[in-house]
PDB file of C-alpha atoms in Angstrom:
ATOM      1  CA  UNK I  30       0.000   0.000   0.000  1.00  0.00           C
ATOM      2  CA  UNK I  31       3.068   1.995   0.788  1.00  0.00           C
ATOM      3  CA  UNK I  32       4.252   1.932  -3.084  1.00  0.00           C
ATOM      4  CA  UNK I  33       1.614   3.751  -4.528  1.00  0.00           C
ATOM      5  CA  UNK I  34       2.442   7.283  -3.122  1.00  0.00           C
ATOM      6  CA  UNK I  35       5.781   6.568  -3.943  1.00  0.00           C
ATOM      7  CA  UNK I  36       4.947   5.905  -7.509  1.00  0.00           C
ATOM      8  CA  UNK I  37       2.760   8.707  -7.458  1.00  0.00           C
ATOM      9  CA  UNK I  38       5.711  11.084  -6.358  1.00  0.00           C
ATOM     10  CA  UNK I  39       7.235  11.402  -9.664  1.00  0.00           C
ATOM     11  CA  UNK I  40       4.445  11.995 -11.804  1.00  0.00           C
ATOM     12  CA  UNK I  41       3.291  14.495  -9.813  1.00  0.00           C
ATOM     13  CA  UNK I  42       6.756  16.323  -9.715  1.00  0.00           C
ATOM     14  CA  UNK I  43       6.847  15.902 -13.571  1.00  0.00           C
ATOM     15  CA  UNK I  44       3.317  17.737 -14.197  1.00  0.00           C
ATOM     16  CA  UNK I  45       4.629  20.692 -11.691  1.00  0.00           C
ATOM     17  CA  UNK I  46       8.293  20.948 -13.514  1.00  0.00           C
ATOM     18  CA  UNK I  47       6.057  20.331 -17.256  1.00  0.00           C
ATOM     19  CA  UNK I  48       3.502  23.507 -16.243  1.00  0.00           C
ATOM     20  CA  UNK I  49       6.285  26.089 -14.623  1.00  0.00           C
ATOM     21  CA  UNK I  50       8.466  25.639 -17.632  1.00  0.00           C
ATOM     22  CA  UNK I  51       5.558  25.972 -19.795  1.00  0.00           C
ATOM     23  CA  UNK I  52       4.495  29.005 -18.396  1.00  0.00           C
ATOM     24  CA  UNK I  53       8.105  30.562 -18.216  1.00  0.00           C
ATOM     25  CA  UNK I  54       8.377  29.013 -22.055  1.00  0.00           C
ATOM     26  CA  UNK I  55       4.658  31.287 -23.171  1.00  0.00           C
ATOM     27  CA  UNK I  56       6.137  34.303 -21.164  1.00  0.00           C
ATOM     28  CA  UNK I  57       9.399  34.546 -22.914  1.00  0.00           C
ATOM     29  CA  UNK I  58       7.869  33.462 -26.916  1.00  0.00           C
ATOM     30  CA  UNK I  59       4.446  35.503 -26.080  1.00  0.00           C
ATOM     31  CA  UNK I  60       4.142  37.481 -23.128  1.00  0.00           C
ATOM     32  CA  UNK I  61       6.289  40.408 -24.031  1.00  0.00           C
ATOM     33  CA  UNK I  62       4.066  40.580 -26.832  1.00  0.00           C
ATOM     34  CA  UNK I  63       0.481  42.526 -25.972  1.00  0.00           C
ATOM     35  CA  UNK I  64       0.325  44.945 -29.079  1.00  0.00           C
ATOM     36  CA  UNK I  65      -2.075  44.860 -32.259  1.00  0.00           C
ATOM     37  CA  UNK I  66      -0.633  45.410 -35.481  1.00  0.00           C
ATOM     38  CA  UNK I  67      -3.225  47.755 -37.247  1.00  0.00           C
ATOM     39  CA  UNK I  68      -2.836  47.277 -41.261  1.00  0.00           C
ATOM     40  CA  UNK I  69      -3.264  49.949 -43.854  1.00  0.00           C
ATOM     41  CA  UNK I  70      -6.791  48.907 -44.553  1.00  0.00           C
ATOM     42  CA  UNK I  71      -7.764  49.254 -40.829  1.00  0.00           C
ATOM     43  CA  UNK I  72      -7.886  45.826 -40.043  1.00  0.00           C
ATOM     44  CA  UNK I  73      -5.334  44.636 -36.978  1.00  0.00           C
ATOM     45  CA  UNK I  74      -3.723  41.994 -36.603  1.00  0.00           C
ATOM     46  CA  UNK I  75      -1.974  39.946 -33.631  1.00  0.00           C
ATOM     47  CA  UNK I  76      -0.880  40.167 -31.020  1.00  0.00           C
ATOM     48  CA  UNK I  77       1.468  37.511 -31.319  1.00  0.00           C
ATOM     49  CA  UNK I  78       3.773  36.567 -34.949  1.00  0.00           C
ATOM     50  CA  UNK I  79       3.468  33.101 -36.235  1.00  0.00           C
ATOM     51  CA  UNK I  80       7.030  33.055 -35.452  1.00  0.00           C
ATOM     52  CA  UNK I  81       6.498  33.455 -31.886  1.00  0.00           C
ATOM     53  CA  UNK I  82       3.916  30.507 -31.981  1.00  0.00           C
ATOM     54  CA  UNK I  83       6.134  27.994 -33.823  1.00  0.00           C
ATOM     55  CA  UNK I  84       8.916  28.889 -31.491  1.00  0.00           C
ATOM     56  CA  UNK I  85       6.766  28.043 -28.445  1.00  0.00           C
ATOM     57  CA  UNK I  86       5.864  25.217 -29.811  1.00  0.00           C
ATOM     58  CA  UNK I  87       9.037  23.952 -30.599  1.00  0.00           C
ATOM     59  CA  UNK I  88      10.203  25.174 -27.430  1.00  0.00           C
ATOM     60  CA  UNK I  89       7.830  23.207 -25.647  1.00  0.00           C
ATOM     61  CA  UNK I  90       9.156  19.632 -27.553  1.00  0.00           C
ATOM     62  CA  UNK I  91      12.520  19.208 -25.228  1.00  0.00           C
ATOM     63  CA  UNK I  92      10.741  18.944 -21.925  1.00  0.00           C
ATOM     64  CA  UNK I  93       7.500  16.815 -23.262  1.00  0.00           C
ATOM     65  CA  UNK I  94      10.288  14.486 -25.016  1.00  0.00           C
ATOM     66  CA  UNK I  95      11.932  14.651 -21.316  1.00  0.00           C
ATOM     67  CA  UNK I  96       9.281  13.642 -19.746  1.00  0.00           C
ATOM     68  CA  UNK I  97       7.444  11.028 -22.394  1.00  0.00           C
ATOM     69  CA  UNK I  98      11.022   9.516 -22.936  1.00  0.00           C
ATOM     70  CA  UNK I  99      11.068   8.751 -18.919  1.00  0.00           C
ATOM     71  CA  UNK I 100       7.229   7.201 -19.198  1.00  0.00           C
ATOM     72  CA  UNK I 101       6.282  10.594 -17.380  1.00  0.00           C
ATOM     73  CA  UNK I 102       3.093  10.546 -19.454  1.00  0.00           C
ATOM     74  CA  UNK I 103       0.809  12.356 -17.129  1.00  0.00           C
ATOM     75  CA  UNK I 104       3.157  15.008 -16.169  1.00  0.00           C
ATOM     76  CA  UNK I 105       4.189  15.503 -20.079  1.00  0.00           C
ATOM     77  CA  UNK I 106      -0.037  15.895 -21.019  1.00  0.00           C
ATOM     78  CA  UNK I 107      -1.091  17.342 -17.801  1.00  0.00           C
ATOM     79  CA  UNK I 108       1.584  19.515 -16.995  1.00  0.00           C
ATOM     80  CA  UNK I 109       1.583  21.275 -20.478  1.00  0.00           C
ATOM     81  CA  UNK I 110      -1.602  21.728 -20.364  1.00  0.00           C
ATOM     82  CA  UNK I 111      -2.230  23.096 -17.608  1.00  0.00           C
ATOM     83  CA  UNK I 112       1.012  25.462 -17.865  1.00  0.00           C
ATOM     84  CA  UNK I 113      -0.449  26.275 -21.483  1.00  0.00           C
ATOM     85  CA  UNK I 114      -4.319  26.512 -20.113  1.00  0.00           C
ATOM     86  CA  UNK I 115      -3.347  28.874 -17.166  1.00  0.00           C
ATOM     87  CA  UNK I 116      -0.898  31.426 -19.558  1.00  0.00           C
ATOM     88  CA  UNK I 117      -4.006  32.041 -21.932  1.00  0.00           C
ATOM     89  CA  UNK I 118      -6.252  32.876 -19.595  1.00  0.00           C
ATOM     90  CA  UNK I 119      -4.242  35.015 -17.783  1.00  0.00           C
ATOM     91  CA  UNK I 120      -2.499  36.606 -20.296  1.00  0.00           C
ATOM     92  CA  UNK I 121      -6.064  36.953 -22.358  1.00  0.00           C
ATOM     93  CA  UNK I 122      -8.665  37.192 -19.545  1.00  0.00           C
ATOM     94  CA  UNK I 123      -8.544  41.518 -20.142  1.00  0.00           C
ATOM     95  CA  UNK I 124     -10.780  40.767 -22.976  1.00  0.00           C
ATOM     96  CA  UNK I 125     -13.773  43.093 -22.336  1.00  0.00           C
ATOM     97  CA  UNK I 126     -16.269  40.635 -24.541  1.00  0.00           C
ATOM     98  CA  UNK I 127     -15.492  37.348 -22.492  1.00  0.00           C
ATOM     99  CA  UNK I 128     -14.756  35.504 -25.676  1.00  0.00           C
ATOM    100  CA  UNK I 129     -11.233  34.343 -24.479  1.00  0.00           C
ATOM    101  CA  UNK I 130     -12.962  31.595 -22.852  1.00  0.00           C
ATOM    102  CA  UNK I 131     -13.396  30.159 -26.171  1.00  0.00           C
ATOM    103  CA  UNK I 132      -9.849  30.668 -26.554  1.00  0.00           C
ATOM    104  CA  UNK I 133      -8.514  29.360 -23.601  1.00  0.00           C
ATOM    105  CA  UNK I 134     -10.837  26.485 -24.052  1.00  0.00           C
ATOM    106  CA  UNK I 135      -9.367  25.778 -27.679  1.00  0.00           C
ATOM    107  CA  UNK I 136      -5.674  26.128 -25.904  1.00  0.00           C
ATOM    108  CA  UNK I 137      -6.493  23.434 -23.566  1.00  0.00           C
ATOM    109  CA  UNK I 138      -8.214  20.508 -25.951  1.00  0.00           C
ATOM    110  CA  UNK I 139      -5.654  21.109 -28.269  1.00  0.00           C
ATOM    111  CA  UNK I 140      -2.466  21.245 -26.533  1.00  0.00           C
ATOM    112  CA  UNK I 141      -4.240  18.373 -24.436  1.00  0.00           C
ATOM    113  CA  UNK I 142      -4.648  16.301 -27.779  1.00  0.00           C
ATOM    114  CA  UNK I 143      -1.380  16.998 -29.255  1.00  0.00           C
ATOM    115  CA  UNK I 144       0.828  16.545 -26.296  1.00  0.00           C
ATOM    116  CA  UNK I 145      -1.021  12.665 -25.822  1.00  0.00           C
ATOM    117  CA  UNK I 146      -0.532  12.184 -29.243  1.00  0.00           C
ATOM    118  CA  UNK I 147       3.392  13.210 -29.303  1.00  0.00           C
ATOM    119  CA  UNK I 148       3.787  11.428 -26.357  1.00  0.00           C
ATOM    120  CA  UNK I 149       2.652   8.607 -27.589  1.00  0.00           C
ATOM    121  CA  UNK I 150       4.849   8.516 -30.568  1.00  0.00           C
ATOM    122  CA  UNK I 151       7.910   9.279 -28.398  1.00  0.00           C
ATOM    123  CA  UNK I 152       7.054   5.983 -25.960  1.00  0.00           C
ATOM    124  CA  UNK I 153       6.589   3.868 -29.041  1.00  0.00           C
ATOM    125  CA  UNK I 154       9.735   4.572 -30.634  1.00  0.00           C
ATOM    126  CA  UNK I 155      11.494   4.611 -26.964  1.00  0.00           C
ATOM    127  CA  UNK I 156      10.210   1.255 -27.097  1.00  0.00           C
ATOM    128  CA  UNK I 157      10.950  -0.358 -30.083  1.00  0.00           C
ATOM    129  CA  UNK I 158      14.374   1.053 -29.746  1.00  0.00           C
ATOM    130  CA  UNK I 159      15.121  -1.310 -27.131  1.00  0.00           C
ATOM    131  CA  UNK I 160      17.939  -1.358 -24.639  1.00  0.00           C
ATOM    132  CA  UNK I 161      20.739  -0.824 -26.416  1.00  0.00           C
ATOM    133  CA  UNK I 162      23.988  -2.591 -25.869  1.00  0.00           C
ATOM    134  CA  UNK I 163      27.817  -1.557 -26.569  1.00  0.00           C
ATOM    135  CA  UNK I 164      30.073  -3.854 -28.517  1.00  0.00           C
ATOM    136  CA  UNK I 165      33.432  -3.868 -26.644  1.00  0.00           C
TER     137      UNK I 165
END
C-alpha cells in the first residue's frame, strides 16, 4: 500500500516541472508581446507573430520528449496543459467581450490532444528502440 504514493511522487513532480516551464516558455515566446498590429486597410492583426507561436511550440518539444522519454506521461499531457491553459487565460482574460474563454478552451483541448498524441509517438519509438547494448 506503501508503493503507490511513492509511484505517485514522480508523476506528480513531472506535471509541476512540465507547467512552470511551460508558463516561463509562453512568457518569454508571447508574453512580451500585448500589441495589435493595425494594417493599412484598418484591419489589426496579432498580437502575437506566427514566429512566436512555432517557437513556443518547438520550445515546448525538449521537456514533453523529457518527460514522455522517462514514461512521465501524465506530467508531459497534464503539466503542459495546464502550464499552457493557465498562460491564456491570464495573459487573455482583459478581454472586455469574455470571448477568451473560447480561446482558452481551444488552448487546452488542443495542446491536451497533441501533447497525448506526441507522447505517444515518443514511448513507441522509446520502445521499439530497445535497450541498447555496446560492442566492446
Amino acid at each position: 500500500m506503501r508503493q503507490l504514493p511513492m509511484k505517485l511522487v514522480p508523476q506528480l513532480l513531472a506535471i509541476l516541472v512540465l507547467a512552470v516551464v511551460t508558463l516561463a516558455a509562453w512568457a518569454a515566446w508571447l508574453g512580451w508581446d500585448q500589441h495589435r498590429d493595425v494594417q493599412p486597410d484598418g484591419t489589426t492583426t496579432g498580437p502575437y507573430e506566427a514566429w512566436q507561436v512555432i517557437g513556443l511550440l518547438l520550445a515546448l518539444l525538449a521537456p514533453v520528449y523529457w518527460a514522455a522519454s522517462r514514461r512521465y506521461i501524465a506530467g508531459a499531457v497534464l503539466g503542459t496543459t495546464v502550464g499552457l491553459t493557465g498562460a491564456a487565460y491570464y495573459d487573455w482574460s482583459d478581454d472586455s467581450s469574455g470571448l477568451f474563454v473560447i480561446g482558452v478552451g481551444m488552448v487546452m483541448v488542443g495542446s491536451f490532444f497533441v501533447t497525448a498524441v506526441v507522447s505517444a509517438v515518443i514511448v513507441s519509438v522509446k520502445r521499439d528502440q530497445g535497450p541498447r547494448t555496446v560492442a566492446a
